[in-house]
Tab-separated table of C-alpha atoms and ligand atoms in Angstrom:
chain	number	residue	atom	x	y	z
A	16	MET	CA	0.314	2.405	4.364
A	17	ALA	CA	3.089	2.200	1.842
A	18	HIS	CA	5.225	4.603	-0.126
A	19	ARG	CA	4.998	3.624	-3.754
A	20	TYR	CA	7.257	4.634	-6.627
A	21	ARG	CA	7.247	3.976	-10.353
A	22	LEU	CA	9.888	1.419	-11.248
A	23	ASP	CA	11.704	1.820	-14.552
A	24	PRO	CA	13.347	-1.530	-15.405
A	25	GLU	CA	15.568	-2.116	-18.452
A	26	PRO	CA	14.079	-4.710	-20.873
A	27	ALA	CA	16.466	-7.447	-19.680
A	28	ALA	CA	15.659	-6.753	-16.034
A	29	GLU	CA	11.955	-6.616	-16.855
A	30	SER	CA	11.888	-10.182	-18.174
A	31	MET	CA	13.546	-11.320	-14.928
A	32	LEU	CA	10.977	-9.368	-12.890
A	33	VAL	CA	8.196	-11.138	-14.825
A	34	ARG	CA	9.900	-14.432	-14.001
A	35	HIS	CA	10.017	-13.548	-10.284
A	36	CYS	CA	6.314	-12.684	-10.384
A	37	SER	CA	5.367	-16.012	-11.898
A	38	ASP	CA	7.631	-17.935	-9.474
A	39	ALA	CA	6.127	-16.137	-6.479
A	40	ARG	CA	2.618	-16.802	-7.793
A	41	PHE	CA	3.401	-20.474	-8.409
A	42	VAL	CA	4.808	-21.009	-4.906
A	43	TRP	CA	1.907	-19.119	-3.316
A	44	ASN	CA	-0.731	-21.101	-5.223
A	45	LEU	CA	1.012	-24.371	-4.382
A	46	ALA	CA	1.010	-23.509	-0.673
A	47	LEU	CA	-2.651	-22.485	-0.918
A	48	GLU	CA	-3.575	-25.746	-2.635
A	49	GLN	CA	-1.751	-27.653	0.092
A	50	ALA	CA	-3.614	-25.727	2.803
A	51	ASN	CA	-6.971	-26.136	1.034
A	52	SER	CA	-6.644	-29.851	0.359
A	53	ARG	CA	-6.328	-30.887	3.984
A	54	ARG	CA	-8.499	-33.985	4.503
A	55	PRO	CA	-9.142	-35.986	7.674
A	56	GLY	CA	-6.796	-38.955	7.892
A	57	ARG	CA	-4.213	-37.499	5.516
A	58	GLY	CA	-2.159	-35.978	8.269
A	59	PRO	CA	-1.709	-32.344	9.176
A	60	THR	CA	-0.892	-29.622	6.665
A	61	PRO	CA	2.863	-29.003	6.716
A	62	GLY	CA	3.905	-26.060	8.834
A	63	ALA	CA	6.035	-23.123	7.740
A	64	ALA	CA	9.379	-24.907	8.335
A	65	ALA	CA	8.271	-28.086	6.552
A	66	ARG	CA	7.068	-26.027	3.598
A	67	MET	CA	10.470	-24.337	3.404
A	68	ARG	CA	12.164	-27.753	3.274
A	69	GLN	CA	9.754	-28.871	0.555
A	70	LEU	CA	10.588	-25.763	-1.442
A	71	ALA	CA	14.331	-26.463	-1.122
A	72	GLU	CA	13.695	-30.036	-2.315
A	73	ALA	CA	11.569	-28.835	-5.249
A	74	ARG	CA	14.267	-26.355	-6.252
A	75	ARG	CA	16.793	-29.199	-6.588
A	76	HIS	CA	14.614	-31.169	-8.998
A	77	SER	CA	12.678	-28.647	-11.065
A	78	TRP	CA	12.746	-25.443	-13.062
A	79	LEU	CA	12.095	-23.568	-9.807
A	80	GLY	CA	15.832	-23.976	-9.138
A	81	GLU	CA	16.654	-21.507	-11.906
A	82	GLY	CA	14.661	-18.762	-10.208
A	83	SER	CA	15.643	-16.734	-7.177
A	84	SER	CA	15.461	-18.686	-3.930
A	85	SER	CA	14.967	-15.568	-1.839
A	86	VAL	CA	11.958	-14.470	-3.923
A	87	GLN	CA	10.409	-17.927	-3.658
A	88	GLN	CA	11.078	-18.220	0.065
A	89	GLN	CA	9.593	-14.807	0.621
A	90	ALA	CA	6.435	-15.894	-1.243
A	91	LEU	CA	6.081	-18.724	1.285
A	92	ARG	CA	6.626	-16.349	4.209
A	93	ASP	CA	4.007	-14.010	2.730
A	94	PHE	CA	1.610	-16.909	2.522
A	95	ASP	CA	2.235	-17.882	6.156
A	96	GLN	CA	1.601	-14.292	7.203
A	97	ALA	CA	-1.596	-14.239	5.103
A	98	LEU	CA	-2.809	-17.384	6.889
A	99	LYS	CA	-2.037	-15.837	10.284
A	100	ASN	CA	-3.884	-12.649	9.329
A	101	TRP	CA	-6.865	-14.686	8.224
A	102	TRP	CA	-6.922	-16.670	11.487
A	103	ALA	CA	-6.622	-13.444	13.465
A	104	GLY	CA	-9.725	-12.188	11.690
A	105	THR	CA	-8.121	-9.007	10.375
A	106	HIS	CA	-7.861	-10.140	6.751
A	107	ARG	CA	-9.820	-12.307	4.360
A	108	ARG	CA	-8.867	-15.854	3.492
A	109	PRO	CA	-5.807	-16.085	1.184
A	110	ARG	CA	-6.933	-16.381	-2.419
A	111	TRP	CA	-5.533	-17.765	-5.648
A	112	ARG	CA	-3.163	-15.498	-7.449
A	113	LYS	CA	-4.090	-15.097	-11.068
A	114	ALA	CA	-1.668	-14.387	-13.892
A	115	GLY	CA	-2.016	-10.866	-15.232
A	116	ARG	CA	-4.046	-9.703	-12.245
A	117	ASP	CA	-2.049	-10.216	-9.027
A	118	GLU	CA	1.491	-9.848	-10.302
A	119	GLY	CA	4.108	-9.081	-7.683
A	120	PHE	CA	6.755	-10.361	-5.316
A	121	CYS	CA	8.643	-9.221	-2.226
A	122	VAL	CA	12.330	-8.628	-1.596
A	123	ARG	CA	13.580	-8.874	1.966
A	124	ASP	CA	16.374	-6.752	3.492
A	125	VAL	CA	16.378	-4.600	0.427
A	126	THR	CA	19.270	-2.329	-0.588
A	127	VAL	CA	18.255	1.109	-1.826
A	128	VAL	CA	20.771	3.561	-3.284
A	129	LYS	CA	19.864	7.140	-3.991
A	130	LEU	CA	21.422	8.229	-7.316
A	131	ASN	CA	20.377	11.869	-7.388
A	132	ARG	CA	17.455	14.119	-6.576
A	133	LYS	CA	15.130	12.291	-8.960
A	134	TRP	CA	16.273	8.682	-9.118
A	135	ALA	CA	17.213	5.816	-6.822
A	136	THR	CA	17.831	2.099	-7.337
A	137	VAL	CA	16.535	-0.944	-5.545
A	138	PHE	CA	18.514	-4.191	-5.650
A	139	VAL	CA	16.471	-7.119	-7.002
A	140	PRO	CA	17.906	-10.674	-6.864
A	141	LYS	CA	19.172	-11.877	-10.268
A	142	CYS	CA	18.379	-8.463	-11.799
A	143	GLY	CA	20.812	-6.195	-10.013
A	144	PRO	CA	19.922	-2.586	-9.269
A	145	VAL	CA	16.678	-1.392	-10.890
A	146	ARG	CA	16.041	2.316	-10.903
A	147	PHE	CA	12.874	4.016	-9.712
A	148	ARG	CA	11.605	7.582	-9.775
A	149	LEU	CA	11.766	9.459	-6.450
A	150	SER	CA	8.324	11.033	-6.637
A	151	ARG	CA	8.353	11.559	-2.856
A	152	PRO	CA	10.957	11.292	-0.076
A	153	LEU	CA	12.161	7.807	0.799
A	154	PRO	CA	11.004	6.373	4.135
A	155	ALA	CA	13.689	6.330	6.843
A	156	GLU	CA	13.772	2.530	6.889
A	157	HIS	CA	13.001	0.171	4.043
A	158	GLY	CA	13.282	-3.390	5.288
A	159	MET	CA	11.013	-5.013	2.729
A	160	ALA	CA	10.153	-3.927	-0.785
A	161	ARG	CA	7.166	-5.121	-2.747
A	162	ILE	CA	7.457	-4.998	-6.524
A	163	THR	CA	4.244	-5.144	-8.511
A	164	LEU	CA	3.030	-5.037	-12.093
A	165	ASP	CA	-0.451	-3.569	-12.455
A	166	ARG	CA	-2.971	-4.342	-15.148
A	167	ALA	CA	-1.942	-1.249	-17.072
A	168	GLY	CA	1.582	-2.679	-17.429
A	169	ARG	CA	3.178	-0.290	-14.884
A	170	TRP	CA	5.872	-1.528	-12.516
A	171	HIS	CA	5.919	-0.142	-8.979
A	172	VAL	CA	8.096	-0.634	-5.922
A	173	SER	CA	6.624	0.072	-2.497
A	174	PHE	CA	8.068	0.246	1.000
A	175	ALA	CA	6.099	0.047	4.229
A	176	ALA	CA	6.109	3.478	5.825
A	177	PRO	CA	4.087	5.220	8.518
A	178	GLN	CA	1.317	7.535	7.355
A	179	PRO	CA	2.668	11.103	7.515
A	180	PRO	CA	0.442	13.479	9.507
A	181	VAL	CA	-1.693	16.028	7.652
A	182	VAL	CA	-0.559	19.624	8.250
A	183	ARG	CA	-3.421	21.254	10.156
A	184	VAL	CA	-4.428	23.827	12.756
A	185	GLU	CA	-6.662	22.698	15.618
A	186	GLY	CA	-9.895	24.643	15.487
A	187	GLY	CA	-12.261	22.420	17.422
A	188	ALA	CA	-14.548	21.894	14.445
A	189	ALA	CA	-16.659	18.729	14.275
A	190	VAL	CA	-18.374	17.331	11.220
A	191	GLY	CA	-20.822	14.530	10.468
A	192	ILE	CA	-20.559	12.611	7.216
A	193	ASP	CA	-23.335	10.784	5.410
A	194	ARG	CA	-22.211	8.337	2.761
A	195	GLY	CA	-24.754	7.914	0.032
A	196	VAL	CA	-25.348	6.773	-3.484
A	197	ALA	CA	-26.548	9.939	-5.223
A	198	THR	CA	-24.057	12.059	-3.264
A	199	THR	CA	-20.984	10.055	-2.265
A	200	ILE	CA	-20.190	12.272	0.740
A	201	ALA	CA	-22.572	14.784	2.321
A	202	THR	CA	-21.239	16.744	5.291
A	203	SER	CA	-23.223	18.333	8.105
A	204	ASP	CA	-21.882	21.755	7.046
A	205	GLY	CA	-23.604	21.397	3.680
A	206	GLN	CA	-20.893	20.130	1.340
A	207	MET	CA	-21.995	17.659	-1.323
A	208	LEU	CA	-19.104	15.705	-2.797
A	209	ARG	CA	-19.298	13.144	-5.571
A	210	ILE	CA	-16.622	10.656	-6.482
A	211	PRO	CA	-15.752	11.196	-10.162
A	212	SER	CA	-17.791	8.999	-12.447
A	213	ALA	CA	-16.175	8.238	-15.770
A	214	PRO	CA	-18.966	7.732	-18.309
A	215	LYS	CA	-16.667	8.017	-21.316
A	216	LEU	CA	-14.165	5.516	-19.925
A	217	GLN	CA	-17.028	3.216	-18.909
A	218	ALA	CA	-18.415	3.334	-22.449
A	219	LYS	CA	-14.945	2.615	-23.770
A	220	LEU	CA	-14.662	-0.399	-21.452
A	221	GLY	CA	-17.974	-1.699	-22.809
A	222	ARG	CA	-16.714	-1.366	-26.377
A	223	LEU	CA	-13.432	-3.077	-25.539
A	224	HIS	CA	-15.184	-5.979	-23.824
A	225	ARG	CA	-17.453	-6.484	-26.846
A	226	ARG	CA	-14.405	-6.443	-29.102
A	227	LEU	CA	-12.616	-8.924	-26.797
A	228	ALA	CA	-15.552	-11.339	-27.032
A	229	ARG	CA	-15.187	-11.475	-30.821
A	230	GLN	CA	-11.427	-12.058	-30.856
A	231	GLN	CA	-9.619	-15.390	-31.149
A	232	PRO	CA	-8.264	-16.688	-27.823
A	233	GLY	CA	-4.479	-16.488	-27.843
A	234	SER	CA	-4.309	-13.975	-30.687
A	235	GLY	CA	-2.118	-10.896	-30.651
A	236	ARG	CA	-5.070	-8.589	-31.221
A	237	ARG	CA	-6.863	-10.058	-28.231
A	238	ALA	CA	-3.787	-9.482	-26.072
A	239	LYS	CA	-3.743	-5.863	-27.259
A	240	THR	CA	-7.400	-5.403	-26.333
A	241	LYS	CA	-6.759	-6.943	-22.893
A	242	ALA	CA	-3.888	-4.532	-22.280
A	243	GLU	CA	-6.112	-1.610	-23.320
A	244	ILE	CA	-8.824	-2.813	-20.894
A	245	GLY	CA	-6.203	-2.905	-18.135
A	246	ARG	CA	-5.051	0.629	-18.910
A	247	THR	CA	-8.637	1.920	-18.968
A	248	HIS	CA	-9.432	0.298	-15.614
A	249	ALA	CA	-6.253	1.802	-14.173
A	250	ARG	CA	-7.218	5.297	-15.351
A	251	ILE	CA	-10.635	5.011	-13.680
A	252	THR	CA	-9.149	3.650	-10.454
A	253	ASP	CA	-6.409	6.310	-10.367
A	254	ARG	CA	-9.012	9.042	-10.721
A	255	ARG	CA	-11.167	7.697	-7.910
A	256	ASN	CA	-8.210	7.090	-5.587
A	257	ASP	CA	-6.960	10.602	-6.232
A	258	TRP	CA	-10.379	11.978	-5.270
A	259	ILE	CA	-10.392	9.879	-2.071
A	260	GLU	CA	-6.913	11.109	-1.077
A	261	LYS	CA	-7.767	14.768	-1.659
A	262	THR	CA	-11.182	14.555	0.034
A	263	THR	CA	-9.908	12.760	3.139
A	264	THR	CA	-6.949	15.141	3.495
A	265	ALA	CA	-9.274	18.169	3.282
A	266	LEU	CA	-11.627	16.679	5.900
A	267	ILE	CA	-8.752	15.928	8.287
A	268	ARG	CA	-7.226	19.386	7.749
A	269	ASP	CA	-10.446	21.227	8.627
A	270	HIS	CA	-11.881	19.181	11.505
A	271	ASP	CA	-10.872	17.855	14.933
A	272	VAL	CA	-13.754	15.404	15.207
A	273	ILE	CA	-15.277	13.459	12.307
A	274	VAL	CA	-18.357	11.310	12.798
A	275	LEU	CA	-19.240	8.527	10.354
A	276	GLU	CA	-21.954	5.916	10.239
A	277	ASP	CA	-20.834	2.462	11.279
A	278	LEU	CA	-21.542	0.759	7.958
A	279	ALA	CA	-20.814	-2.888	7.295
A	280	THR	CA	-20.196	-2.204	3.601
A	281	LYS	CA	-19.317	-5.821	2.999
A	282	ASN	CA	-22.754	-6.965	4.124
A	283	MET	CA	-24.451	-4.208	2.156
A	284	VAL	CA	-23.287	-5.601	-1.161
A	285	ARG	CA	-24.603	-9.140	-0.592
A	286	ARG	CA	-26.948	-10.630	-3.164
A	287	PRO	CA	-30.620	-10.963	-2.155
A	288	HIS	CA	-31.813	-14.472	-1.221
A	289	PRO	CA	-33.630	-16.372	-3.980
A	290	LYS	CA	-37.404	-16.622	-3.490
A	291	PRO	CA	-38.682	-20.106	-4.408
A	292	ASP	CA	-42.115	-20.139	-6.059
A	293	PRO	CA	-44.496	-22.159	-3.781
A	294	ASP	CA	-46.739	-23.091	-6.749
A	295	ALA	CA	-44.005	-24.272	-9.099
A	296	PRO	CA	-41.197	-26.353	-7.590
A	297	GLY	CA	-37.823	-25.453	-9.068
A	298	ALA	CA	-39.036	-22.026	-10.201
A	299	PHE	CA	-38.316	-18.719	-8.511
A	300	LEU	CA	-40.222	-15.492	-7.910
A	301	PRO	CA	-38.671	-12.079	-8.673
A	302	ASN	CA	-36.446	-11.079	-5.746
A	303	GLY	CA	-35.129	-7.745	-6.992
A	304	ALA	CA	-31.677	-9.160	-7.750
A	305	ALA	CA	-31.116	-6.962	-10.802
A	306	ALA	CA	-31.994	-3.780	-8.912
A	307	LYS	CA	-29.791	-4.841	-5.994
A	308	ALA	CA	-26.935	-5.620	-8.392
A	309	GLY	CA	-27.212	-2.076	-9.752
A	310	LEU	CA	-27.152	-0.615	-6.234
A	311	ASN	CA	-24.216	-2.856	-5.315
A	312	ARG	CA	-22.302	-1.540	-8.302
A	313	VAL	CA	-22.843	2.044	-7.135
A	314	ILE	CA	-21.845	1.185	-3.543
A	315	GLN	CA	-18.671	-0.480	-4.785
A	316	TRP	CA	-18.022	2.393	-7.169
A	317	SER	CA	-18.287	4.817	-4.242
A	318	CYS	CA	-15.383	3.057	-2.458
A	319	TRP	CA	-16.868	3.670	1.009
A	320	GLY	CA	-14.475	1.154	2.511
A	321	ARG	CA	-11.375	2.759	1.025
A	322	PHE	CA	-12.591	6.214	2.017
A	323	GLU	CA	-13.079	5.048	5.611
A	324	ARG	CA	-9.678	3.337	5.737
A	325	ARG	CA	-7.771	6.328	4.378
A	326	LEU	CA	-9.672	8.725	6.621
A	327	THR	CA	-8.905	6.709	9.777
A	328	ASP	CA	-5.238	6.239	8.717
A	329	LYS	CA	-4.761	9.971	8.302
A	330	ALA	CA	-6.776	10.755	11.446
A	331	THR	CA	-4.610	8.445	13.553
A	332	ALA	CA	-1.431	10.055	12.214
A	333	SER	CA	-2.767	13.611	12.647
A	334	GLY	CA	-4.479	13.382	16.054
A	335	VAL	CA	-8.019	13.728	14.716
A	336	THR	CA	-10.828	11.739	16.340
A	337	VAL	CA	-13.011	9.635	14.055
A	338	MET	CA	-16.174	8.247	15.626
A	339	PHE	CA	-18.592	5.679	14.271
A	340	VAL	CA	-22.253	5.840	15.247
A	341	ASP	CA	-25.338	3.726	14.717
A	342	PRO	CA	-26.601	4.497	11.185
A	343	ARG	CA	-30.202	3.388	11.770
A	344	HIS	CA	-32.909	5.872	10.749
A	345	SER	CA	-30.374	8.661	10.243
A	346	SER	CA	-32.195	9.670	7.048
A	347	GLN	CA	-35.639	9.657	8.711
A	348	THR	CA	-34.891	11.538	11.947
A	349	CYS	CA	-35.721	15.229	12.381
A	350	PRO	CA	-32.875	17.222	13.964
A	351	ALA	CA	-35.329	19.847	15.260
A	352	CYS	CA	-37.833	17.643	17.123
A	353	ASP	CA	-36.332	14.118	17.047
A	354	HIS	CA	-39.393	12.761	15.242
A	355	VAL	CA	-38.572	9.511	13.391
A	356	ALA	CA	-40.768	8.584	10.422
A	357	PRO	CA	-40.138	7.279	6.904
A	358	GLU	CA	-42.568	9.952	5.641
A	359	ASN	CA	-40.080	12.604	6.790
A	360	ARG	CA	-38.048	11.836	3.728
A	361	GLU	CA	-40.169	13.366	1.028
A	362	SER	CA	-37.949	12.333	-1.869
A	363	GLN	CA	-34.368	11.336	-2.596
A	364	ALA	CA	-33.204	14.918	-2.070
A	365	VAL	CA	-35.795	16.526	0.223
A	366	PHE	CA	-36.299	16.043	3.968
A	367	ARG	CA	-39.466	17.571	5.452
A	368	CYS	CA	-40.514	16.703	9.020
A	369	VAL	CA	-44.176	15.659	9.102
A	370	ARG	CA	-44.506	16.839	12.719
A	371	CYS	CA	-42.700	20.204	12.897
A	372	GLY	CA	-42.185	21.026	9.212
A	373	HIS	CA	-38.379	21.305	9.454
A	374	CYS	CA	-37.025	21.210	5.920
A	375	ALA	CA	-33.520	20.486	4.634
A	376	HIS	CA	-31.597	18.632	1.970
A	377	ALA	CA	-32.003	14.958	2.842
A	378	ASP	CA	-28.270	14.127	2.724
A	379	THR	CA	-27.193	17.191	4.726
A	380	ASN	CA	-29.911	16.365	7.234
A	381	ALA	CA	-28.650	12.797	7.659
A	382	ALA	CA	-25.107	14.134	8.181
A	383	THR	CA	-26.435	16.537	10.860
A	384	ILE	CA	-28.110	13.625	12.670
A	385	ILE	CA	-24.894	11.588	12.466
A	386	LEU	CA	-22.902	14.499	13.921
A	387	ALA	CA	-25.446	14.934	16.744
A	388	ARG	CA	-25.220	11.220	17.594
A	389	GLY	CA	-21.444	11.457	17.656
A	390	LEU	CA	-21.417	14.527	19.897
A	391	ARG	CA	-23.860	12.836	22.273
A	392	LEU	CA	-21.328	9.999	22.625
A	393	ALA	CA	-18.271	12.190	22.820
A	394	PRO	CA	-18.285	13.626	26.379
A	395	ALA	CA	-18.222	10.323	28.265
A	396	PRO	CA	-16.227	7.713	26.368
A	397	GLY	CA	-16.167	4.090	27.527
A	398	GLN	CA	-19.397	4.293	29.539
A	399	GLY	CA	-22.784	2.594	29.440
A	400	ALA	CA	-23.896	4.341	26.279
A	401	PHE	CA	-21.333	2.486	24.211
A	402	ALA	CA	-22.489	-0.939	23.279
A	403	ARG	CA	-19.442	-1.903	21.307
A	404	VAL	CA	-15.870	-0.826	20.862
A	405	SER	CA	-14.466	-2.768	17.967
A	406	PRO	CA	-10.968	-4.314	18.115
A	407	THR	CA	-9.752	-1.965	15.373
A	408	ALA	CA	-10.262	0.940	17.777
A	409	ALA	CA	-7.874	-0.517	20.313
A	410	SER	CA	-5.080	-0.800	17.765
A	411	ALA	CA	-5.620	2.649	16.291
A	412	ALA	CA	-5.023	5.266	18.942
A	413	GLY	CA	-6.961	8.422	18.286
A	414	THR	CA	-9.542	6.589	16.221
A	415	THR	CA	-12.610	5.443	18.080
A	416	ARG	CA	-15.200	3.130	16.695
A	417	ARG	CA	-18.259	3.230	18.843
A	418	THR	CA	-21.857	2.357	18.392
A	419	ALA	CA	-24.654	3.730	20.510
A	420	ALA	CA	-26.682	1.137	22.369
B	517	ZN	ZN1	-39.384	17.779	13.269
C-alpha cells in the first residue's frame, strides 16, 4: 500500500508538474508501442538498456531534451517493471496512458523535508521543493515518490509504505462474509452492510454527460463540463473507498478468522456470448446482454475486488487469518440439515429449507454456510481437503487462500 498526501504546488511548479506528466506518458506510450509492434523478422524488441540509450539519443534531438531526464528515465523503468509484472502473472498487461486520465510520474531517491507539524516538501526535478500536507505520519523510508493528478484536478504525492496493523484485541471470533448485489456485505453474525450508492451524484453525472454531448469539441465550456464530471466521479469514488476502509478495519478489529468466498470477480463481469440465430444467418437471438450489463455494473459498483484486497492487506499486517472457500451453492445450502436445493431460496431475501423448514435471511444464511466451510477447513491446513493454494497465499503470510475439493 502507499501513504498518500495532498500536494499543494505553486502555479509555476504546477505547469512543470503537468509537463513531467506528459513527458512520462509520452515515453511510456512509446515504449508500449515498441513492445506491441514486434513482428517476426524485424528483430527483437530492444531491452531495457537499449531503450535507455534510445531515450538519451531522442533527448539530444527533440523537445524531450527540455524535460527532466530523471523523470523520463523513471518512466522507462516503470514500464520495464510493468512488463515484468505482466509476465509474472501478477498484473495485467501494460496499457496506454491517456491524457487527463492516467496523469502521473515517479521521482527516484526523493528528498523529503519536514517543515512543521502540518507541512513537508518533496523535491521534484526542475520544480524544486513542492509542499504537501502531512495528513498522516511520514513513512520511515521514502525511496520513491509517485506524483499524480486525478480527474478532479487534485495533485497527490505517495510513498510506498507497509500497511500499519489494525489495533485489536484477540477474541477468537470467526465470521463468514457473503458478498452480494442487494446487500454488499452480509456477515454470519447478521450484519447487513451496503456500500453507499450515490443516486444524486449519478443523476448529476447523467446531466453532465448529456450537456457534454451538446458542446463544441475544444470549447472552454466543454472543458469546464469535463472537469465537473471528473470532480463528480472523484466524490463518488472517495465515498465508496472510505466505506471500504472503515468496513474492512471494523471486520479486522472484531475477528481473528474471516472467511470469504473465492470469487473470480473478473470472470463474473464478462459479457455473455452472442447467440447466432440458426434460421437467419447474420442475425442474433436475445442473449440477456442488457440484463447482464446491469448486473455487471452493480458488481463493479460493489468493488468486491478492492474490498478483498484491502481486507487481506490489513489482515496480513494485523495477524488475522482470511480464508477463501468454494462459493458453489452457498445460497442454496441449509445450515441445519445440509440439504442443497435451489428451491431452498424462496426469494431474494428469504431462505426456507424445503426439507427441514429452517428459515433465515438468505444473505445471512449464505454467510453462515461460508463460515462453516471455512471452519471445516481450518483445523488441518495443507492436507487432502485443500485442492488449491493460490500463489498469492504464499506471498502473504497470515492470509490463506484455500478452496475445498
Ligand atoms: Zn434444512
